[in-house]
Tab-separated table of C-alpha atoms in Angstrom:
chain	number	residue	atom	x	y	z
M	5	MET	CA	58.646	-40.710	-53.886
M	6	GLU	CA	59.678	-39.983	-57.469
M	7	TYR	CA	59.466	-36.548	-59.069
M	8	LYS	CA	57.007	-36.365	-61.982
M	9	ASP	CA	57.717	-34.100	-64.934
M	10	TYR	CA	54.209	-33.141	-66.010
M	11	TYR	CA	55.506	-31.298	-69.076
M	12	GLN	CA	57.333	-34.388	-70.310
M	13	ILE	CA	54.234	-36.536	-69.688
M	14	LEU	CA	52.202	-34.286	-72.012
M	15	GLY	CA	55.073	-33.946	-74.506
M	16	LEU	CA	55.419	-30.212	-73.906
M	17	GLU	CA	58.154	-27.648	-73.397
M	18	ARG	CA	58.024	-25.717	-70.117
M	19	GLY	CA	57.183	-22.545	-72.023
M	20	ALA	CA	53.946	-23.977	-73.445
M	21	ASP	CA	50.909	-21.713	-73.231
M	22	GLN	CA	47.479	-22.762	-71.982
M	23	ALA	CA	46.149	-23.504	-75.481
M	24	GLU	CA	49.066	-25.859	-76.188
M	25	ILE	CA	48.470	-27.640	-72.877
M	26	LYS	CA	44.812	-28.193	-73.689
M	27	ARG	CA	45.585	-29.490	-77.200
M	28	ALA	CA	48.244	-31.885	-75.918
M	29	TYR	CA	45.925	-33.256	-73.250
M	30	ARG	CA	43.021	-33.805	-75.669
M	31	LYS	CA	45.253	-35.574	-78.184
M	32	LEU	CA	46.752	-37.924	-75.597
M	33	ALA	CA	43.431	-38.488	-73.803
M	34	ARG	CA	41.846	-39.689	-77.065
M	35	LYS	CA	44.791	-42.005	-77.658
M	36	TYR	CA	44.924	-43.566	-74.191
M	37	HIS	CA	41.344	-43.458	-72.927
M	38	PRO	CA	40.838	-46.979	-71.535
M	39	ASP	CA	37.377	-47.311	-73.133
M	40	VAL	CA	38.772	-47.081	-76.654
M	41	SER	CA	42.549	-47.525	-76.529
M	42	LYS	CA	44.317	-50.722	-77.504
M	43	GLU	CA	47.659	-49.440	-76.225
M	44	GLU	CA	49.416	-51.421	-73.497
M	45	GLU	CA	48.939	-49.954	-70.010
M	46	ALA	CA	46.454	-47.437	-71.451
M	47	GLU	CA	44.628	-47.010	-68.136
M	48	GLU	CA	47.789	-46.122	-66.204
M	49	ARG	CA	48.947	-43.810	-68.985
M	50	PHE	CA	45.544	-42.091	-69.040
M	51	LYS	CA	45.719	-41.502	-65.264
M	52	GLU	CA	49.191	-40.026	-65.639
M	53	ILE	CA	48.076	-37.724	-68.457
M	54	SER	CA	45.004	-36.608	-66.496
M	55	GLU	CA	47.095	-35.852	-63.428
M	56	ALA	CA	49.544	-33.762	-65.444
M	57	TYR	CA	46.674	-31.817	-66.998
M	58	GLU	CA	45.031	-31.136	-63.627
M	59	VAL	CA	48.179	-29.287	-62.568
M	60	LEU	CA	49.251	-27.562	-65.777
M	61	LYS	CA	45.773	-26.328	-66.786
M	62	ASP	CA	45.429	-24.472	-63.461
M	63	PRO	CA	47.728	-21.403	-63.533
M	64	GLU	CA	48.084	-21.379	-59.741
M	65	LYS	CA	48.972	-25.044	-59.376
M	66	ARG	CA	51.241	-24.744	-62.389
M	67	ALA	CA	53.101	-21.751	-60.954
M	68	ALA	CA	53.545	-23.523	-57.624
M	69	TYR	CA	54.713	-26.708	-59.375
M	70	ASP	CA	57.169	-24.765	-61.549
M	71	GLN	CA	58.686	-23.001	-58.563
M	72	LEU	CA	58.929	-26.098	-56.377
M	73	GLY	CA	60.225	-28.517	-58.996
M	74	ALA	CA	62.935	-26.406	-60.629
M	75	GLY	CA	66.064	-28.513	-61.002
M	76	TYR	CA	64.472	-31.942	-60.504
M	77	GLN	CA	64.675	-34.706	-63.102
M	78	PRO	CA	61.946	-37.326	-63.802
M	79	GLY	CA	62.276	-40.287	-61.446
M	80	GLU	CA	64.562	-38.391	-59.051
M	81	GLU	CA	63.848	-38.835	-55.335
M	82	PHE	CA	61.605	-35.982	-54.230
M	83	ARG	CA	60.233	-34.694	-50.932
M	84	PRO	CA	58.419	-31.340	-50.773
M	85	PRO	CA	59.937	-29.164	-48.048
M	86	PRO	CA	57.673	-28.556	-45.019
M	87	GLY	CA	55.374	-25.580	-45.521
M	88	TRP	CA	56.345	-25.217	-49.193
M	89	ASP	CA	52.868	-23.898	-50.037
M	90	SER	CA	52.829	-21.295	-47.262
M	91	GLY	CA	52.003	-17.885	-48.721
M	92	PHE	CA	50.553	-19.129	-52.030
M	93	GLU	CA	47.223	-17.451	-52.712
M	94	PHE	CA	44.779	-19.889	-54.322
M	95	HIS	CA	41.455	-19.051	-55.957
M	96	GLY	CA	40.306	-22.640	-56.325
M	97	GLY	CA	40.845	-24.898	-59.307
M	98	GLY	CA	38.177	-26.878	-61.124
M	99	TYR	CA	38.732	-30.514	-62.071
M	100	THR	CA	38.227	-32.411	-65.300
M	101	GLU	CA	36.306	-35.679	-65.296
M	102	ALA	CA	39.339	-37.363	-63.700
M	103	ASP	CA	39.121	-38.597	-60.123
M	104	PRO	CA	41.769	-36.738	-58.045
M	105	GLY	CA	41.561	-39.526	-55.471
M	106	ALA	CA	43.230	-41.804	-58.024
M	107	PHE	CA	46.218	-39.546	-58.530
M	108	SER	CA	49.765	-40.369	-57.435
M	109	ASP	CA	51.433	-39.846	-54.068
M	110	PHE	CA	53.471	-37.119	-55.777
M	111	PHE	CA	50.304	-35.127	-56.578
M	112	GLU	CA	48.891	-35.730	-53.092
M	113	SER	CA	52.111	-34.553	-51.412
M	114	LEU	CA	51.776	-31.214	-53.226
M	115	PHE	CA	48.050	-30.549	-53.423
M	116	GLY	CA	46.356	-33.072	-51.121
M	117	ARG	CA	44.064	-35.925	-52.116
M	118	ALA	CA	41.252	-33.478	-52.827
M	119	GLY	CA	43.497	-30.881	-54.428
M	120	GLY	CA	44.217	-28.699	-51.387
M	121	PHE	CA	42.973	-25.132	-51.475
M	122	GLY	CA	42.470	-25.466	-55.212
M	123	ASN	CA	39.586	-27.927	-54.870
M	124	ALA	CA	38.227	-27.109	-51.425
M	125	TYR	CA	37.059	-23.594	-52.064
M	126	GLY	CA	35.310	-23.428	-55.394
M	127	ARG	CA	35.886	-21.904	-58.771
M	128	GLY	CA	39.004	-21.965	-60.898
M	129	PHE	CA	41.423	-19.217	-61.841
M	130	GLY	CA	39.773	-17.100	-64.451
M	131	GLY	CA	36.784	-19.469	-64.562
M	132	ALA	CA	33.299	-18.648	-65.733
M	133	ARG	CA	31.127	-16.563	-63.415
M	134	ARG	CA	27.407	-16.718	-62.943
M	135	GLN	CA	26.918	-12.964	-63.358
M	136	PRO	CA	29.353	-11.915	-66.062
M	137	PHE	CA	28.443	-8.202	-66.043
M	138	HIS	CA	27.996	-7.617	-62.334
M	139	ALA	CA	29.525	-10.193	-60.018
M	140	GLN	CA	31.248	-10.341	-56.681
M	141	GLY	CA	34.928	-11.161	-56.842
M	142	GLU	CA	36.147	-14.621	-55.899
M	143	ASN	CA	37.356	-15.414	-52.415
M	144	THR	CA	41.019	-16.368	-52.215
M	145	TYR	CA	42.842	-18.611	-49.744
M	146	ALA	CA	46.387	-18.933	-48.456
M	147	LYS	CA	48.311	-20.641	-45.685
M	148	ILE	CA	50.578	-18.506	-43.520
M	149	ASN	CA	52.999	-19.356	-40.740
M	150	ILE	CA	53.200	-17.419	-37.483
M	151	ASP	CA	55.166	-17.828	-34.268
M	152	LEU	CA	53.526	-19.536	-31.311
M	153	GLU	CA	54.193	-16.405	-29.287
M	154	ASP	CA	51.928	-14.450	-31.676
M	155	SER	CA	48.999	-16.593	-30.514
M	156	TYR	CA	49.829	-15.973	-26.845
M	157	ARG	CA	49.958	-12.198	-27.111
M	158	GLY	CA	48.248	-11.266	-30.358
M	159	SER	CA	50.244	-9.240	-32.862
M	160	THR	CA	50.299	-7.462	-36.186
M	161	ARG	CA	52.476	-9.014	-38.855
M	162	GLN	CA	53.366	-7.999	-42.392
M	163	ILE	CA	52.987	-10.984	-44.702
M	164	THR	CA	53.935	-11.492	-48.329
M	165	LEU	CA	51.606	-13.578	-50.499
M	166	LYS	CA	52.525	-15.177	-53.802
M	167	HIS	CA	49.709	-14.154	-56.116
M	168	THR	CA	49.445	-15.848	-59.537
M	169	VAL	CA	48.466	-13.891	-62.647
M	170	LEU	CA	48.441	-14.811	-66.326
M	171	GLY	CA	50.926	-12.948	-68.469
M	172	ALA	CA	50.321	-11.767	-72.019
M	173	ASP	CA	52.066	-14.932	-73.236
M	174	GLY	CA	49.517	-17.151	-71.488
M	175	ARG	CA	52.068	-18.323	-68.934
M	176	PRO	CA	51.363	-17.927	-65.214
M	177	ARG	CA	53.713	-15.766	-63.224
M	178	ILE	CA	53.948	-15.048	-59.520
M	179	GLU	CA	53.634	-11.532	-58.153
M	180	ALA	CA	54.156	-10.636	-54.505
M	181	ARG	CA	51.757	-8.521	-52.481
M	182	LYS	CA	52.273	-7.384	-48.911
M	183	LEU	CA	49.558	-7.100	-46.281
M	184	ASN	CA	49.482	-6.126	-42.619
M	185	VAL	CA	47.548	-8.788	-40.727
M	186	LYS	CA	46.255	-8.627	-37.179
M	187	ILE	CA	46.827	-11.973	-35.454
M	188	PRO	CA	44.159	-12.434	-32.757
M	189	LYS	CA	45.228	-13.661	-29.341
M	190	GLY	CA	44.424	-17.330	-28.832
M	191	ILE	CA	44.295	-18.387	-32.481
M	192	THR	CA	45.091	-22.074	-33.013
M	193	GLU	CA	46.581	-24.164	-35.789
M	194	GLY	CA	44.207	-24.541	-38.727
M	195	GLN	CA	41.939	-21.608	-37.850
M	196	GLN	CA	41.321	-18.958	-40.490
M	197	ILE	CA	41.559	-15.180	-40.477
M	198	ARG	CA	39.140	-13.440	-42.863
M	199	LEU	CA	40.279	-10.239	-44.540
M	200	ALA	CA	37.160	-8.674	-46.021
M	201	GLY	CA	37.569	-7.241	-49.508
M	202	GLN	CA	41.108	-8.555	-49.998
M	203	GLY	CA	40.157	-11.299	-52.458
M	204	GLU	CA	39.659	-10.889	-56.200
M	205	PRO	CA	38.120	-7.636	-57.491
M	206	GLY	CA	34.486	-7.761	-58.539
M	207	ILE	CA	33.216	-7.439	-62.104
M	208	GLY	CA	31.120	-4.521	-63.309
M	209	GLY	CA	31.251	-2.755	-59.963
M	210	GLY	CA	30.621	-5.902	-57.923
M	211	GLN	CA	32.065	-6.206	-54.424
M	212	PRO	CA	35.534	-7.742	-54.077
M	213	GLY	CA	35.872	-11.187	-52.574
M	214	ASP	CA	37.490	-11.965	-49.241
M	215	LEU	CA	40.882	-13.431	-48.421
M	216	TYR	CA	41.032	-16.317	-45.940
M	217	LEU	CA	44.355	-17.029	-44.229
M	218	GLU	CA	44.796	-20.479	-42.700
M	219	ILE	CA	47.110	-20.334	-39.681
M	220	HIS	CA	50.051	-22.656	-39.104
M	221	PHE	CA	52.768	-22.352	-36.462
M	222	ASN	CA	56.438	-22.104	-37.332
M	223	PRO	CA	58.466	-25.079	-36.055
M	224	HIS	CA	59.989	-24.342	-32.642
M	225	ARG	CA	63.017	-25.979	-31.064
M	226	HIS	CA	61.391	-26.063	-27.618
M	227	TYR	CA	57.619	-26.332	-28.093
M	228	SER	CA	55.093	-28.505	-29.899
M	229	VAL	CA	51.355	-27.836	-30.067
M	230	GLU	CA	48.195	-29.961	-30.174
M	231	GLY	CA	45.070	-27.823	-30.307
M	232	LYS	CA	45.326	-25.474	-27.334
M	233	THR	CA	47.800	-27.728	-25.479
M	234	VAL	CA	51.484	-26.852	-25.586
M	235	TYR	CA	54.382	-29.215	-24.803
M	236	LEU	CA	57.842	-28.129	-23.657
M	237	ASN	CA	60.819	-30.494	-23.630
M	238	LEU	CA	62.903	-29.591	-20.567
M	239	PRO	CA	66.435	-31.049	-20.242
M	240	LEU	CA	67.486	-32.147	-16.717
M	241	SER	CA	70.746	-33.471	-15.349
M	242	PRO	CA	70.613	-36.930	-13.726
M	243	TRP	CA	71.137	-35.424	-10.265
M	244	GLU	CA	68.337	-32.874	-10.763
M	245	ALA	CA	65.989	-35.703	-11.716
M	246	ALA	CA	67.137	-37.955	-8.857
M	247	LEU	CA	67.391	-35.410	-6.033
M	248	GLY	CA	64.793	-32.896	-7.123
M	249	ALA	CA	65.570	-29.299	-7.993
M	250	SER	CA	64.202	-25.840	-8.586
M	251	VAL	CA	64.795	-24.783	-12.184
M	252	GLN	CA	63.669	-22.003	-14.479
M	253	ALA	CA	61.763	-23.130	-17.589
M	254	PRO	CA	60.824	-21.039	-20.636
M	255	THR	CA	57.205	-20.748	-21.748
M	256	PRO	CA	55.753	-18.744	-24.657
M	257	ASP	CA	54.379	-16.352	-22.025
M	258	GLY	CA	57.679	-15.908	-20.183
M	259	PRO	CA	59.899	-17.976	-17.855
M	260	VAL	CA	58.473	-19.816	-14.841
M	261	ASN	CA	60.116	-21.413	-11.798
M	262	LEU	CA	59.501	-25.143	-11.564
M	263	LYS	CA	59.996	-27.551	-8.688
M	264	ILE	CA	61.245	-30.884	-9.991
M	265	PRO	CA	60.129	-33.743	-7.681
M	266	PRO	CA	62.820	-36.196	-6.452
M	267	ASN	CA	63.133	-39.428	-8.465
M	268	SER	CA	61.614	-37.873	-11.570
M	269	LYS	CA	61.840	-40.108	-14.628
M	270	ASP	CA	62.817	-39.356	-18.183
M	271	GLY	CA	59.620	-38.651	-20.132
M	272	GLY	CA	57.662	-37.650	-17.028
M	273	LYS	CA	55.286	-34.704	-17.377
M	274	LEU	CA	54.502	-31.718	-15.182
M	275	ARG	CA	51.211	-29.952	-15.953
M	276	LEU	CA	50.996	-26.173	-15.844
M	277	LYS	CA	47.250	-25.575	-15.859
M	278	GLY	CA	46.043	-22.731	-18.068
M	279	ARG	CA	49.524	-21.995	-19.453
M	280	GLY	CA	48.685	-23.264	-22.948
M	281	ILE	CA	47.162	-21.180	-25.733
M	282	PRO	CA	44.893	-18.472	-24.293
M	283	ALA	CA	41.133	-18.875	-24.668
M	284	LYS	CA	37.957	-18.570	-22.633
M	285	VAL	CA	39.001	-21.997	-21.376
M	286	PRO	CA	42.779	-21.846	-21.901
M	287	GLY	CA	44.855	-24.854	-22.775
M	288	ASP	CA	47.480	-26.404	-20.523
M	289	LEU	CA	51.228	-26.528	-20.891
M	290	TYR	CA	52.967	-29.839	-20.201
M	291	VAL	CA	56.644	-29.854	-19.286
M	292	VAL	CA	58.142	-33.111	-20.582
M	293	LEU	CA	61.260	-34.072	-18.602
M	294	ASN	CA	64.293	-35.071	-20.654
M	295	VAL	CA	67.092	-36.521	-18.495
M	296	VAL	CA	70.453	-35.884	-20.173
M	297	ALA	CA	73.643	-37.608	-19.048
M	298	PRO	CA	76.807	-35.494	-19.299
M	299	PRO	CA	79.550	-36.872	-21.567
M	300	ALA	CA	82.612	-38.487	-19.986
M	301	GLU	CA	85.231	-36.403	-21.765
M	302	THR	CA	88.074	-36.471	-19.233
M	303	GLU	CA	89.609	-39.043	-16.918
M	304	ALA	CA	88.066	-37.206	-13.954
M	305	HIS	CA	84.643	-37.556	-15.577
M	306	ARG	CA	85.178	-41.259	-16.223
M	307	GLU	CA	86.315	-41.810	-12.636
M	308	ALA	CA	83.198	-40.035	-11.381
M	309	TYR	CA	81.053	-42.395	-13.478
M	310	ARG	CA	82.942	-45.416	-12.112
M	311	ARG	CA	82.289	-44.298	-8.514
M	312	PHE	CA	78.676	-43.660	-9.465
M	313	SER	CA	78.278	-47.178	-10.868
M	314	GLU	CA	79.819	-48.704	-7.732
M	315	ALA	CA	77.428	-46.795	-5.483
M	316	PHE	CA	74.305	-48.297	-7.094
M	317	ASP	CA	73.088	-51.836	-7.536
M	318	PHE	CA	71.188	-50.857	-10.665
M	319	ASN	CA	70.486	-52.677	-13.935
M	320	PRO	CA	68.294	-50.711	-16.388
M	321	ARG	CA	67.710	-53.889	-18.441
M	322	VAL	CA	66.398	-56.044	-15.602
M	323	ASP	CA	62.972	-56.310	-17.271
M	324	MET	CA	64.644	-57.602	-20.430
M	325	GLY	CA	66.465	-60.440	-18.647
M	326	GLY	CA	69.762	-58.651	-19.193
C-alpha cells in the first residue's frame, strides 16, 4: 500500500501544534464537505482530510505515526513491520463524525478498522471527564510480546512501555516507563494481564486507572501457536522417514524422544497429548514432519542418488499424468 503523509494532506508542517491541526481540519472540511462543496472529487478529498485529522488530533496516534513513518515519502510503498505497535500505551481516542470504517487500508494497517486500542477502550487522551474535581484515572492499554516459553513456565519480565505525553509546545512526545510484570503460566495469545493502579492518575484524589496488557508471542523459528495448540516443524532425512527412527525433538517444555514410524510422509503429524500450552485442560503439541533431501554436492553424493533412483520404480508425478 502507499504511505500517506497526513501533514501534507492538511497542509501542515510536522511541527504543527494541536490548535493548528484543528484549524487546518475545520478550514478544509468546510471547503470539501460533500454536502456543500462544488470541488471535483470533494467526497474523496473529505475522507482523506478526515482520516488525517483522526490521527493527528490524537496525541497517541500521532506520536506512533510520527515514529513509524519517519523517512517515508507520500506514495512510497509502505508495509508496517510486524508488532510495530507493541509497547505503545494507549488511553483511547475519540472520533469525529467521520466513519473510521471508510478509511484507507493505510489507516487500517496501523490502527485497525475500528481504530485499534484507541477506539476500543473509551475516552481520548486528555479528554473531558465526567467528574472533573474527583475522578478515577483512565485505564490504559498496550500490547506486549513474550516468549512462548514464558507461557509454559510462568515468569517475571521487565517491560518498557512507550507512554505519550503532551509537551509545553503542544506536540506529543514519547516517554519510556519500565514495569516488572508477572506472566502467569498458561496465558494464551490475545489474553490480557491487568495491572491495578498502573493506568492514568486520578483527579482530585481519585483512584488511578488500571493498565491492561494484551499478550502476543514473539515469532519463533521452530513453533507456531493456535490457541492452546502448539505446532513444531521437525526436519527428517529421507531415510529416517522411510525406515523409521528414534529422534530427539525440542519442545517449549524441554526435549522429548520421538519414535518416527516407517514410511512417514512429508507433512505428516505426530500428536503429543497435553504438551501444548498448560491449562486445566492443556493443549496438545503437534510435530509436523518435514522431509529434507540432502544436497548432491560431490560426485559421491550424485552417484549415491543415481543408485537410489535405480533401486526404486517411483514416479512422484504419477497422479499428474507425468
